[in-house]
Tab-separated table of C-alpha atoms and ligand atoms in Angstrom:
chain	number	residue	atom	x	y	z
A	74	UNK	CA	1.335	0.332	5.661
A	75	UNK	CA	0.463	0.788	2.034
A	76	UNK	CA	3.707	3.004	-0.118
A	77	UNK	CA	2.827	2.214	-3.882
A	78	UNK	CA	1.408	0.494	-6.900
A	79	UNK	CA	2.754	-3.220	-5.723
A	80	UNK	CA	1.485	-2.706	-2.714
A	81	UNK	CA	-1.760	-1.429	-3.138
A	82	UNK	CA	-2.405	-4.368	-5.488
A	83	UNK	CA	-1.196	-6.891	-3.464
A	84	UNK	CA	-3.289	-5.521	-0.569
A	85	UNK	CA	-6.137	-5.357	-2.890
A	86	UNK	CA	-6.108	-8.753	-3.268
A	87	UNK	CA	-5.709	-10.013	0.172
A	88	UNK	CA	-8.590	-8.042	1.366
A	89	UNK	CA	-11.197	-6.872	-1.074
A	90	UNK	CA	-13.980	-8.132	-2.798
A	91	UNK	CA	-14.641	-6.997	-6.155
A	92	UNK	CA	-18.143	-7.504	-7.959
A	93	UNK	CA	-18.333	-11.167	-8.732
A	94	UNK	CA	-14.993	-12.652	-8.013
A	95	UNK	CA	-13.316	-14.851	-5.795
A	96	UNK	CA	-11.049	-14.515	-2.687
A	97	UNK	CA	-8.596	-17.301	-3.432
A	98	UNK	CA	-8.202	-17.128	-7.446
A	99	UNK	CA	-9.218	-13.277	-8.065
A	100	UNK	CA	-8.347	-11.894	-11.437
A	101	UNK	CA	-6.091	-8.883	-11.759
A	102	UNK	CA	-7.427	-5.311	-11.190
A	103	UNK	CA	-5.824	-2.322	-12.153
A	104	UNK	CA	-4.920	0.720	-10.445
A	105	UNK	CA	-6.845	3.942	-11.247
A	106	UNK	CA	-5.111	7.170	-10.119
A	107	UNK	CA	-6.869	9.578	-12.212
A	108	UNK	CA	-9.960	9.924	-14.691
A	109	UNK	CA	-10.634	12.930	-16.819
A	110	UNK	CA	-12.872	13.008	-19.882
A	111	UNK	CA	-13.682	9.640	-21.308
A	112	UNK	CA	-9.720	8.773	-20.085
A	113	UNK	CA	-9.038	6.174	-17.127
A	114	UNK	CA	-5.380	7.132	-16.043
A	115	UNK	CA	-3.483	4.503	-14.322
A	116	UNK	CA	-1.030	4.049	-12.082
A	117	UNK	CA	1.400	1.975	-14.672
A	118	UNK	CA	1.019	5.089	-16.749
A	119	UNK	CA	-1.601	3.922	-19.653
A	120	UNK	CA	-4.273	6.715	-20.487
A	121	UNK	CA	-7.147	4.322	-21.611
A	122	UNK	CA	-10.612	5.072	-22.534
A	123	UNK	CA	-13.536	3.885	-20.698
A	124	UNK	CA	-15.905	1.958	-23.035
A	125	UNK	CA	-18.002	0.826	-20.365
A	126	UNK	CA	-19.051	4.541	-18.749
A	127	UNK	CA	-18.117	2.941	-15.389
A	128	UNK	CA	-21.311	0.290	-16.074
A	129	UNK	CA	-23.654	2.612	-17.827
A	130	UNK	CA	-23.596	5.801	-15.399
A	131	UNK	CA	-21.066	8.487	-16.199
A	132	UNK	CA	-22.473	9.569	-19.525
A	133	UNK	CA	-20.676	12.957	-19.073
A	134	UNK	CA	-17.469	11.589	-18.064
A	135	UNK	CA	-14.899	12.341	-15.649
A	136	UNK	CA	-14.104	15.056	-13.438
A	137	UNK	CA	-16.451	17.079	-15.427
A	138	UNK	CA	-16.412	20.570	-14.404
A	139	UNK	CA	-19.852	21.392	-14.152
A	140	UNK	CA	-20.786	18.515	-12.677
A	141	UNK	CA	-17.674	19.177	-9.586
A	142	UNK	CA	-18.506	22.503	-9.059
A	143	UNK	CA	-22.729	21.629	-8.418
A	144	UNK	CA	-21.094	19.157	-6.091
A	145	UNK	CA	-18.481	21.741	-4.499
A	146	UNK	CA	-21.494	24.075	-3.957
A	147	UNK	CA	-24.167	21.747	-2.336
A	148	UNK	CA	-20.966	20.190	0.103
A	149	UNK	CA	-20.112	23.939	1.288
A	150	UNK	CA	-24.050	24.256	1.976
A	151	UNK	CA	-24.301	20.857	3.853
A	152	UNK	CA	-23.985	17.227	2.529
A	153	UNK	CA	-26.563	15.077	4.084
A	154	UNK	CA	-29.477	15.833	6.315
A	155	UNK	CA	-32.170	13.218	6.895
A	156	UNK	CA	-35.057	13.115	5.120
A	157	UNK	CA	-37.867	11.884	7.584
A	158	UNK	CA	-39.546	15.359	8.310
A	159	UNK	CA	-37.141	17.396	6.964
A	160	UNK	CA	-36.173	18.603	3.367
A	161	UNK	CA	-34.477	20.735	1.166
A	162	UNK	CA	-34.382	22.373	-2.627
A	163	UNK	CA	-31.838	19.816	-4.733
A	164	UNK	CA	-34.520	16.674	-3.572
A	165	UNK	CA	-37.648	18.872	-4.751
A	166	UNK	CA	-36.033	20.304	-7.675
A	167	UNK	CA	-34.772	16.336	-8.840
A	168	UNK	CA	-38.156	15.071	-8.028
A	169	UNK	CA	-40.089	17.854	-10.198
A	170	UNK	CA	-37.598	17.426	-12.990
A	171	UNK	CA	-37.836	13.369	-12.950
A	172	UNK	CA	-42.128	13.994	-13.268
A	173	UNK	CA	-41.288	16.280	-16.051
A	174	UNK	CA	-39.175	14.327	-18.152
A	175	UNK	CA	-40.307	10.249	-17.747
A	176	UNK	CA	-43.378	8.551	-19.270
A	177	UNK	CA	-46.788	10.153	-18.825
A	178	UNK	CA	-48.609	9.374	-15.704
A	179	UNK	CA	-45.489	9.118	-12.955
A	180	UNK	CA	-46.168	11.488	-10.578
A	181	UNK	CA	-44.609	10.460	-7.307
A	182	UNK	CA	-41.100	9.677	-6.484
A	183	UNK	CA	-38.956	7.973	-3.775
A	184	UNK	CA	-35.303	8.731	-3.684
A	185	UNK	CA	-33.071	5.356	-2.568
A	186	UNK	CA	-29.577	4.760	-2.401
A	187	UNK	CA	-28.818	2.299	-5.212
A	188	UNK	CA	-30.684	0.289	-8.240
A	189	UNK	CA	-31.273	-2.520	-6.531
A	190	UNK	CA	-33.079	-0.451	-3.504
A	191	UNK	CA	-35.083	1.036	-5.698
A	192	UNK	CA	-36.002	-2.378	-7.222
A	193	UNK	CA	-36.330	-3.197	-4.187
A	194	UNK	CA	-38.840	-0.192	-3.515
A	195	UNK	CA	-40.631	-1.003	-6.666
A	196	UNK	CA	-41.333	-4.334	-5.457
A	197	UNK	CA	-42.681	-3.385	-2.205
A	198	UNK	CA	-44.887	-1.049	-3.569
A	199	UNK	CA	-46.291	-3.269	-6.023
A	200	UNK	CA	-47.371	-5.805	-3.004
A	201	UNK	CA	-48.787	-2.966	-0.453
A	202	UNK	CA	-50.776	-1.840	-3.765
A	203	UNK	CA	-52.634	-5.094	-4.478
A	204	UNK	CA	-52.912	-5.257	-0.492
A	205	UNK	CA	-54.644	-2.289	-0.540
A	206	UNK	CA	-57.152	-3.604	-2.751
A	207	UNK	CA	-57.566	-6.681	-0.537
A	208	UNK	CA	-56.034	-8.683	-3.408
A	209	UNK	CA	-53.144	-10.474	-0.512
A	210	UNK	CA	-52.971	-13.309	-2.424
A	211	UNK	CA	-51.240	-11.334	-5.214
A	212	UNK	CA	-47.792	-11.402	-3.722
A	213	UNK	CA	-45.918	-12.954	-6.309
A	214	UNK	CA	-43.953	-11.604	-9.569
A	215	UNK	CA	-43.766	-12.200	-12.861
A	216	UNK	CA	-40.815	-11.279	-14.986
A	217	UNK	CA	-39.377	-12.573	-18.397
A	218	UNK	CA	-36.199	-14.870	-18.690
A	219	UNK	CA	-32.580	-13.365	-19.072
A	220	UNK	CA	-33.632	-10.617	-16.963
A	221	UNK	CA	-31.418	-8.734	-14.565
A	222	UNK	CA	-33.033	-6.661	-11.833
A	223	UNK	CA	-29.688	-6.308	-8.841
A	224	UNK	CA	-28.234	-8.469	-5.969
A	225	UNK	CA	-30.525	-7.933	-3.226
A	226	UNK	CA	-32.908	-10.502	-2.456
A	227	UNK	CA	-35.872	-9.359	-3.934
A	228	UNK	CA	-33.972	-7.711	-6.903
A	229	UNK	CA	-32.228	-11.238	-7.551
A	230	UNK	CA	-35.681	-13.484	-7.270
A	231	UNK	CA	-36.634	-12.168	-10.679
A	232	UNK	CA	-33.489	-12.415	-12.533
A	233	UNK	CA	-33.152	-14.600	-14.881
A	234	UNK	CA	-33.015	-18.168	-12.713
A	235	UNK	CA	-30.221	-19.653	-14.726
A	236	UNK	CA	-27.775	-16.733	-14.867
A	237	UNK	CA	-28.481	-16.027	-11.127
A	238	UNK	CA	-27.907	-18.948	-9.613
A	239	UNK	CA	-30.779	-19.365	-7.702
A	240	UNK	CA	-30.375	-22.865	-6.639
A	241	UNK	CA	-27.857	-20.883	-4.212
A	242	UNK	CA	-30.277	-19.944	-2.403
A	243	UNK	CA	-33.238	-22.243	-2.810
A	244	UNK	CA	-35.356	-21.731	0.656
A	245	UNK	CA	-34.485	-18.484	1.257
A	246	UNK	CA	-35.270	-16.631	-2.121
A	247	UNK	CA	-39.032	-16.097	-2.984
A	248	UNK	CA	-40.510	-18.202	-5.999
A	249	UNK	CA	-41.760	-16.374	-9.200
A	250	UNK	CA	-42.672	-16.673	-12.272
A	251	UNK	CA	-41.161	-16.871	-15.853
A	252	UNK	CA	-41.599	-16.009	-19.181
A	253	UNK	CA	-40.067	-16.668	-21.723
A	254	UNK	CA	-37.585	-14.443	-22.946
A	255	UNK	CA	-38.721	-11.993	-26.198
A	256	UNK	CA	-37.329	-13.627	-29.027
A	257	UNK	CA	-37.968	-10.931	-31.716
A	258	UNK	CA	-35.104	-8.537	-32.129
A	259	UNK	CA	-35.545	-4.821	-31.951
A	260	UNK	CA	-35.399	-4.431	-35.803
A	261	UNK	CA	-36.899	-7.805	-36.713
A	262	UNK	CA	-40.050	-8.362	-37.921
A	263	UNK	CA	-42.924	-8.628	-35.619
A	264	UNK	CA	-44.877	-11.941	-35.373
A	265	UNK	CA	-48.470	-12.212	-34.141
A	266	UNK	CA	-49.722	-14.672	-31.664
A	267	UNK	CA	-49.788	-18.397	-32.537
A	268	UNK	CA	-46.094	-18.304	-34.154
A	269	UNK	CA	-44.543	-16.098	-31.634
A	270	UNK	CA	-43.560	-18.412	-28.404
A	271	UNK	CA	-42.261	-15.993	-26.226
A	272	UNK	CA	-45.633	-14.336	-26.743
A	273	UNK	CA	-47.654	-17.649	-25.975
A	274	UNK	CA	-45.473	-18.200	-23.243
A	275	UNK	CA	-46.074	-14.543	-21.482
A	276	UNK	CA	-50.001	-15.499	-22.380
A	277	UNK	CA	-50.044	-18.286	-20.184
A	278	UNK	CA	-48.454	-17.011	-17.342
A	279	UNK	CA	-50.929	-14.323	-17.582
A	280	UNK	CA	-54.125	-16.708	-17.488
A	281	UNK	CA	-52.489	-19.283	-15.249
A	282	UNK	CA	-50.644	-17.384	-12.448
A	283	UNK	CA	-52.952	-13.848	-12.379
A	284	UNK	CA	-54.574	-14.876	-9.443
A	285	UNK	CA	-51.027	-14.392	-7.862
A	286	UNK	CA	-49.400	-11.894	-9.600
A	287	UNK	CA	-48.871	-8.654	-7.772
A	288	UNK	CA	-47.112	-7.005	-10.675
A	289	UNK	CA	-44.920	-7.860	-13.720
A	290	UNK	CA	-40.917	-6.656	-13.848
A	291	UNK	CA	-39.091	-6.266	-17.128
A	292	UNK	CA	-36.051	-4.283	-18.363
A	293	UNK	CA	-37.721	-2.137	-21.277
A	294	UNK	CA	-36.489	-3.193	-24.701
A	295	UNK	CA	-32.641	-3.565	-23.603
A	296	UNK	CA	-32.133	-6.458	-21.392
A	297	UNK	CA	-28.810	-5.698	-19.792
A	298	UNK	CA	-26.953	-7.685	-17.468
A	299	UNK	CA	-28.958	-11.040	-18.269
A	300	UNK	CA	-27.736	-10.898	-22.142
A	301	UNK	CA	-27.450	-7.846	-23.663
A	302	UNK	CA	-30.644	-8.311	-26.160
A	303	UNK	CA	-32.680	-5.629	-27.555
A	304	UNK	CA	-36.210	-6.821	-28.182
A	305	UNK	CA	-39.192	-5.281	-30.123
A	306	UNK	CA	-41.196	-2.710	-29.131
A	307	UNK	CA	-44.238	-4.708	-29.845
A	308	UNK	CA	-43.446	-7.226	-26.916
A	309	UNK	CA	-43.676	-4.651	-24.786
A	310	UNK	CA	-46.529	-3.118	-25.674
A	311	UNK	CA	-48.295	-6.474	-25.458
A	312	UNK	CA	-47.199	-6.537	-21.613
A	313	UNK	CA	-48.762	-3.220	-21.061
A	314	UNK	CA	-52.266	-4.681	-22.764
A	315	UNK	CA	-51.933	-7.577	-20.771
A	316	UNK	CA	-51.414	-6.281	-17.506
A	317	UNK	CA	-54.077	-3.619	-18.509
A	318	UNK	CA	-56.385	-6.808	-19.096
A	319	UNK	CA	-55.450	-8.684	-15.685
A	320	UNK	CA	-55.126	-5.490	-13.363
A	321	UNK	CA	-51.216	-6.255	-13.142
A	322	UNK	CA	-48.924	-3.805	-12.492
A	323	UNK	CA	-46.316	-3.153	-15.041
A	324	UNK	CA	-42.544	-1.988	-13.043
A	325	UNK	CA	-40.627	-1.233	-15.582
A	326	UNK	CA	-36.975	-1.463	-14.619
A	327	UNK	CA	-34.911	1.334	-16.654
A	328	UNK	CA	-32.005	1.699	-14.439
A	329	UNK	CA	-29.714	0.968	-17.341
A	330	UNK	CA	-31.327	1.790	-19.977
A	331	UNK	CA	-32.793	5.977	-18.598
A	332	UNK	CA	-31.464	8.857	-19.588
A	333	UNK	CA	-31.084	8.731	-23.254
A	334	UNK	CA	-28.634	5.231	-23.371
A	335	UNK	CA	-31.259	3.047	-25.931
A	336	UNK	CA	-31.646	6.384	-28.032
A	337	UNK	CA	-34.771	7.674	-26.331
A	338	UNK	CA	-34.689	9.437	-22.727
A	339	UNK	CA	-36.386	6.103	-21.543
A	340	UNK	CA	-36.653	3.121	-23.466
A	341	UNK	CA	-40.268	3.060	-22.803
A	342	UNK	CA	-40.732	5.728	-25.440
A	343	UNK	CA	-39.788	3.041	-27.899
A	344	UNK	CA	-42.735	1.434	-27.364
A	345	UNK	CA	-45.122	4.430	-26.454
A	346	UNK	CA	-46.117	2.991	-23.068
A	347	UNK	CA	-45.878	3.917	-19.429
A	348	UNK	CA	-45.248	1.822	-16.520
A	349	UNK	CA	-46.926	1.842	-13.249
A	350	UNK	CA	-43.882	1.896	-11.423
A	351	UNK	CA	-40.518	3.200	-13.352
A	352	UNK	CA	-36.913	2.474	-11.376
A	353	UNK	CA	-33.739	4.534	-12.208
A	354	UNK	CA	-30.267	4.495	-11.381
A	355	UNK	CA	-26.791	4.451	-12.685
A	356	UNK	CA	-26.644	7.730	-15.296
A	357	UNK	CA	-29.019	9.450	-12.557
A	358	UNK	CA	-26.398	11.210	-11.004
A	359	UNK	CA	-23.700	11.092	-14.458
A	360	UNK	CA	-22.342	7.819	-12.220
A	361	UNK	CA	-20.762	10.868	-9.703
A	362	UNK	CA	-22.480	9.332	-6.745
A	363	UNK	CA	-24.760	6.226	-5.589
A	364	UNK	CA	-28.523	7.700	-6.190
A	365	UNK	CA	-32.021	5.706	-7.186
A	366	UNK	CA	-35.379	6.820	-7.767
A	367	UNK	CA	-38.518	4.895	-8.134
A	368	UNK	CA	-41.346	6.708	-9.933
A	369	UNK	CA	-45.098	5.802	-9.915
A	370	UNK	CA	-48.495	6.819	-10.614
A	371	UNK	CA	-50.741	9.135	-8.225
A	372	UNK	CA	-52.983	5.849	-8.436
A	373	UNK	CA	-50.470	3.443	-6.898
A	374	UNK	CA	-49.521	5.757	-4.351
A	375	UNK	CA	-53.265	6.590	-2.955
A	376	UNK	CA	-53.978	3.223	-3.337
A	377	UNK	CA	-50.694	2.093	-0.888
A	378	UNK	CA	-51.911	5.135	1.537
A	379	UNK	CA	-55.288	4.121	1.908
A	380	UNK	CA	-53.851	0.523	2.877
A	381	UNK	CA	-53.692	-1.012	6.142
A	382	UNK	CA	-50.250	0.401	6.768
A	383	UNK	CA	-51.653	3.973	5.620
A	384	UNK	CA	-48.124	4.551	4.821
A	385	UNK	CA	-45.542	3.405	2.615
A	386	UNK	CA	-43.259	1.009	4.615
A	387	UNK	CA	-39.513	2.288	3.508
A	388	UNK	CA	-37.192	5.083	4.386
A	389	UNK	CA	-33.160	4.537	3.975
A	390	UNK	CA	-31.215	6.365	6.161
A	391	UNK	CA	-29.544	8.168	3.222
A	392	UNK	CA	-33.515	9.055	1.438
A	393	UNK	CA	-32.489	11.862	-0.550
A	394	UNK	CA	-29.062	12.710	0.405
A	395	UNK	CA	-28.769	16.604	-1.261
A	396	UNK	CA	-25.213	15.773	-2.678
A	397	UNK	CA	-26.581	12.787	-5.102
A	398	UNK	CA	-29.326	15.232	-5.590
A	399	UNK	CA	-27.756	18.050	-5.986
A	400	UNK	CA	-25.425	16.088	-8.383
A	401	UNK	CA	-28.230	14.610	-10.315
A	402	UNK	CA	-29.569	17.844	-10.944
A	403	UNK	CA	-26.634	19.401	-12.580
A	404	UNK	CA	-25.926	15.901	-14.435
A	405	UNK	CA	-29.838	16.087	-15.577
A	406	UNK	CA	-29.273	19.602	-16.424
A	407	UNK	CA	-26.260	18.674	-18.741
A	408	UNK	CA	-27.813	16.196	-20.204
A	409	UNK	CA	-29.982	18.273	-22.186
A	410	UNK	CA	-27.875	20.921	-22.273
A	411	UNK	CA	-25.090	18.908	-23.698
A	412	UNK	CA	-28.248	17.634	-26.536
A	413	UNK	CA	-27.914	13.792	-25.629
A	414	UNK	CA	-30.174	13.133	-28.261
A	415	UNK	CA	-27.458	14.289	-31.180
A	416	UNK	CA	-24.784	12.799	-28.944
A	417	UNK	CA	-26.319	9.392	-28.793
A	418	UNK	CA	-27.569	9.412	-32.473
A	419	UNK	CA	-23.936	10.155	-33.778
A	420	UNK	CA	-22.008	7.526	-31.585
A	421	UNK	CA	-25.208	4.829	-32.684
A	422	UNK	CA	-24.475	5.395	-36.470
A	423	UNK	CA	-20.405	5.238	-36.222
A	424	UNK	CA	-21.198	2.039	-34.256
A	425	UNK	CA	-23.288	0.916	-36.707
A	426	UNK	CA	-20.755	1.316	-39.452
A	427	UNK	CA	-17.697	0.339	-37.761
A	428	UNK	CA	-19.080	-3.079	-35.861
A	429	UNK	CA	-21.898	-4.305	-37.940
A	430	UNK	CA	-19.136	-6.004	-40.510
A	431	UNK	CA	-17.632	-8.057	-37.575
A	432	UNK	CA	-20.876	-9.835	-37.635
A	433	UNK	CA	-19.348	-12.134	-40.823
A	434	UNK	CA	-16.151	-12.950	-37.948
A	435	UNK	CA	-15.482	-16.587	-37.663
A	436	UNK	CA	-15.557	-16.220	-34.065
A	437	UNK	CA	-18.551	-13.753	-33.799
A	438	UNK	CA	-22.446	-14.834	-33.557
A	439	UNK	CA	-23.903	-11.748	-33.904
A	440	UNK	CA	-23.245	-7.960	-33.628
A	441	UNK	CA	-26.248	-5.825	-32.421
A	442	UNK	CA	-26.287	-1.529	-31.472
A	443	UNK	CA	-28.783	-0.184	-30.644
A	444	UNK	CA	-28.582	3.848	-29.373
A	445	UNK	CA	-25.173	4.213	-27.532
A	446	UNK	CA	-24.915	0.595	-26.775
A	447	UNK	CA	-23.100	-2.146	-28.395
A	448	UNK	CA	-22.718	-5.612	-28.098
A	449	UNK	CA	-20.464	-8.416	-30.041
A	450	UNK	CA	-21.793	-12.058	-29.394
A	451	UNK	CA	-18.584	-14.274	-29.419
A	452	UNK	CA	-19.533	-17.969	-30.378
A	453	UNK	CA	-16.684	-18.477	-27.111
A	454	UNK	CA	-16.210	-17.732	-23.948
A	455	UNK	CA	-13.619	-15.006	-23.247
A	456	UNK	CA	-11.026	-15.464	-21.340
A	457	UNK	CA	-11.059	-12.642	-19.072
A	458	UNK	CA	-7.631	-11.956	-17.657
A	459	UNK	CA	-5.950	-12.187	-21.341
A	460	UNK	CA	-9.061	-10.249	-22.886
A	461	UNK	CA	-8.589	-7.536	-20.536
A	462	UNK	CA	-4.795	-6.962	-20.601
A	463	UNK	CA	-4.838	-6.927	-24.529
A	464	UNK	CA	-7.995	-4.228	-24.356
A	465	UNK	CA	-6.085	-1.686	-21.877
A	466	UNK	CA	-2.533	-2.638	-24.249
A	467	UNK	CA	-4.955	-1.119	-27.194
A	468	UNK	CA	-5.965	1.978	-24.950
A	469	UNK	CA	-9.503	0.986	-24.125
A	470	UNK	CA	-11.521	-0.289	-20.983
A	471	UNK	CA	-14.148	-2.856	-22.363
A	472	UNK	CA	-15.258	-5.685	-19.897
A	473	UNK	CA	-16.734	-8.306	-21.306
A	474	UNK	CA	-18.409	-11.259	-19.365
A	475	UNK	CA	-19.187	-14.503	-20.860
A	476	UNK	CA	-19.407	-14.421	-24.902
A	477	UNK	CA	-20.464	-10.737	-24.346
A	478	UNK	CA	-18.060	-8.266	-25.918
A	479	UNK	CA	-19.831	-4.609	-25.551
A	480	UNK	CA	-19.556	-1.059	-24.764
A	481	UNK	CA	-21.884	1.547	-23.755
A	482	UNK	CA	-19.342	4.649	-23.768
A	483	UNK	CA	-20.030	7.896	-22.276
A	484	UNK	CA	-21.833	10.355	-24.643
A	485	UNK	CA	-19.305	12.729	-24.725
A	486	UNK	CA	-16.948	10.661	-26.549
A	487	UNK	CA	-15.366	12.163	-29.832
A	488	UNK	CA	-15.358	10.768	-33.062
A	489	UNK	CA	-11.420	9.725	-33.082
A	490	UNK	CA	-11.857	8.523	-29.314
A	491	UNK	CA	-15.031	6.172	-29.748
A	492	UNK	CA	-13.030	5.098	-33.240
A	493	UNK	CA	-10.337	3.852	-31.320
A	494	UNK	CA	-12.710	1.752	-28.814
A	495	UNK	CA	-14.004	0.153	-32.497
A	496	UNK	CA	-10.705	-0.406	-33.730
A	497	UNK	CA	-10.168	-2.969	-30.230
A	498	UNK	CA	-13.055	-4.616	-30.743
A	499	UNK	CA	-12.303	-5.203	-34.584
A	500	UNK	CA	-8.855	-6.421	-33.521
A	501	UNK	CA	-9.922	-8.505	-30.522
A	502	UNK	CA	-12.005	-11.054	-32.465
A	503	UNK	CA	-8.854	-11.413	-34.385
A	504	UNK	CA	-7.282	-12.702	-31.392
A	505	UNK	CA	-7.955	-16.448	-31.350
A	506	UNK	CA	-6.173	-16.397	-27.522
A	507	UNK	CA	-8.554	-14.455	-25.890
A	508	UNK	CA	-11.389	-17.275	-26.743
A	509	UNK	CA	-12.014	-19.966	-24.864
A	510	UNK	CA	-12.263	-22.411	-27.703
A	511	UNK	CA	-13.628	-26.076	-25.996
B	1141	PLP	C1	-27.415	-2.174	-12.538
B	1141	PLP	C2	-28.836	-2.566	-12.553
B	1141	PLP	C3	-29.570	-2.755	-11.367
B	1141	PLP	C4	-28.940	-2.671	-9.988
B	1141	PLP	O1	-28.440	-1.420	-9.701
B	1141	PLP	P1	-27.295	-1.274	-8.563
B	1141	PLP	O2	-27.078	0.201	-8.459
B	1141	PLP	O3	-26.115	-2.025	-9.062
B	1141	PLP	O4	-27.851	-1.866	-7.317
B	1141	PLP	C5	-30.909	-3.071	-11.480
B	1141	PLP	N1	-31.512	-3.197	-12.676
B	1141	PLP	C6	-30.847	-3.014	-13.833
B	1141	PLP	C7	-31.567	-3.129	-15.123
B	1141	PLP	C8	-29.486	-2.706	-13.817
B	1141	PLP	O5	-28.814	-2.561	-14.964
């Protein structure tokens, strides 16, 4: 029988998985009782705030009033009906208001559970596309190193090999292809052709693999999980030519990055392109519930339902559940209400001038920020159970993982509050403990 805070923990341990850690040696986790604003409360008492928008998704923060009482309203109504032959206002609604706002040209939506279903989606309809068009033998990918796409099967065959440990599970995951990661930085200068190797690299696979290549996967200008790098627009607009050139589709993955987190509603604006095929996630919903959409383009989908199949070939048992919609409406709805665009350009120029100077640290590589995202490059690993216990000590949330110290907070944050998630980091690379010097 669990009473309090000890116990909960120590049951925690004995019998949960978290993301990503083990069963015998698992690192502490702390005890949330509360959340309000951009605040975490725990149980030990601390009020810190959450740097990390609960990975990317509640841009609004917590317990948001607005957002509850949308939620309140659609659960008195009903809460989940299925969605094969039957539907209802908050999935229409989302759906209209998704076409409306993304890249030109994405006119169709399916509503999925989580990212990586919706990767997983994407995937599936890039392969009943080309088999449409008798093109079977296109049933690979082709993605850029240092991606990160999710953890289902699929999802994990194009990220980045390395990082994702496929040699795991060599003989069971598919084989794809790999670019080179860009190497020009967002605000770099762009290089043409011959001296550009990431460039030449993406070339090759182009006129090598084509043949195969159902469609190509990228994160849009932020690559997230896989390294936190921002990367020029001009790479990606060379993707779009060349998959305009090789009849590739182009899935561009913007899970983390939609919704105004880069500095544009979708980081595809950065580069003026659309995808085929556009996946979204995490800030969907605010992060208030579990809800994906992939988008694509009346072309793909006529193509897929003129197929053999004459159908697309996926329906979750949660399609559309009207509470995520419902919720994603209102979050959508405060999103531009609240004017992200002013929220995220304020929070990208304090981070700008309260980070950039780490970048002259002893212990830092780089510093980059790019919209409401920032990321310190330690030239160490961190150690994560000291890191952590200094950062909530300070008042913040910020998890790091490997040399990657960053935060992404929610776009409500004030001035005073998001100054006080700078002042950790600035103290943090002080702390010659929390590096794992070797
Ligand atoms: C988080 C993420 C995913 C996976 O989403 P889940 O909801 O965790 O399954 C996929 N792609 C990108 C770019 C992500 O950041």
């Amino acid at each position: 029988m669990v009473k309090n805070y000890t116990d909960l923990l120590k049951c925690d341990q004995e019998c949960l998985w978290h993301p990503y850690t083990s069963m015998t040696t698992p690192l502490p986790s702390y005890l949330v009782e509360d959340a309000d604003g951009v605040y975490l409360h725990l149980a030990t008492g601390e009020k810190i705030i959450d740097g990390m928008s609960s990975w990317w998704s509640v841009v609004h923060g917590y317990n948001n009033a607005f957002i509850n009482d949308a939620m309140k309203a659609q659960i008195d109504k009903f809460s989940h009906v299925m969605f094969g032959g039957l539907t209802h206002e908050p999935a229409v609604k989302l759906a209209n208001t998704l076409i409306d706002i993304t890249p030109v040209g994405l006119d169709k939506v399916f509503l999925a559970d989580s990212g990586s279903v919706a990767v997983e989606v994407s995937i599936k309809m890039a392969l009943q596309y080309q088999h449409s068009l008798g093109k079977a033998d296109k049933n690979k990918l082709l993605t850029i190193k240092n991606g990160y796409h999710g953890d289902t099967f699929a999802a994990m065959s194009v990220c980045d090999p390395v990082n994702g440990m496929h040699s795991l599970f060599s003989g069971f995951i598919s084989e794809n292809y790999f670019a080179d990661a860009p190497s020009i930085g967002f605000d770099d200068d762009w290089v043409d052709s011959a001296a550009n190797s990431a460039i030449k690299s993406l070339k090759q696979q182009f006129k090598d693999n084509h043949q195969h290549i159902a469609a190509l996967i990228l994160e849009p200008i932020v690559q997230g999980a896989g390294g936190m790098r921002f990367y020029h627009p001009q790479y990606l607009r060379a993707c779009r030519a060349l998959c305009d050139q090789y009849e590739i589709l182009l899935i561009a993955d913007e899970i983390a990055t939609g919704f105004g987190r880069s500095g544009k509603l979708f980081a595809c604006e950065h580069a003026n392109i659309s995808p085929d095929i556009l996946c979204l996630g995490k800030a969907l919903t605010g992060g208030y519930l579990s809800l994906a959409a992939t988008l694509c383009t009346t072309k793909v989908a006529t193509t897929i339902s003129k197929g053999e199949a004459g159908v697309f070939m996926h329906g979750p048992t949660f399609m559309g559940n009207p509470l995520a919609c419902a919720t994603a409406n209102a979050s959508l709805e405060l999103l531009f209400k609240n004017d992200w665009q002013a929220q995220v350009r304020a929070i990208e120029q304090q981070l700008k001038t309260e980070l950039l100077p780490i970048k002259q640290h002893k212990n830092i590589a780089d510093v980059r920020v790019l919209g409401a995202i920032a990321v310190i490059e330690a030239k160490y690993k961190v150690n994560m159970a000291i890191i952590q216990q200094k950062f909530v000590e300070m008042g913040v949330w910020i998890r790091p993982f490997g040399k990657l110290i960053y935060i992404m907070p929610p776009f409500v944050i004030s001035t005073a509050e998001l100054k006080t998630l700078t002042q950790a980091l600035a103290n943090i690379v002080d702390c010659d403990e929390v590096f794992n010097k070797i």
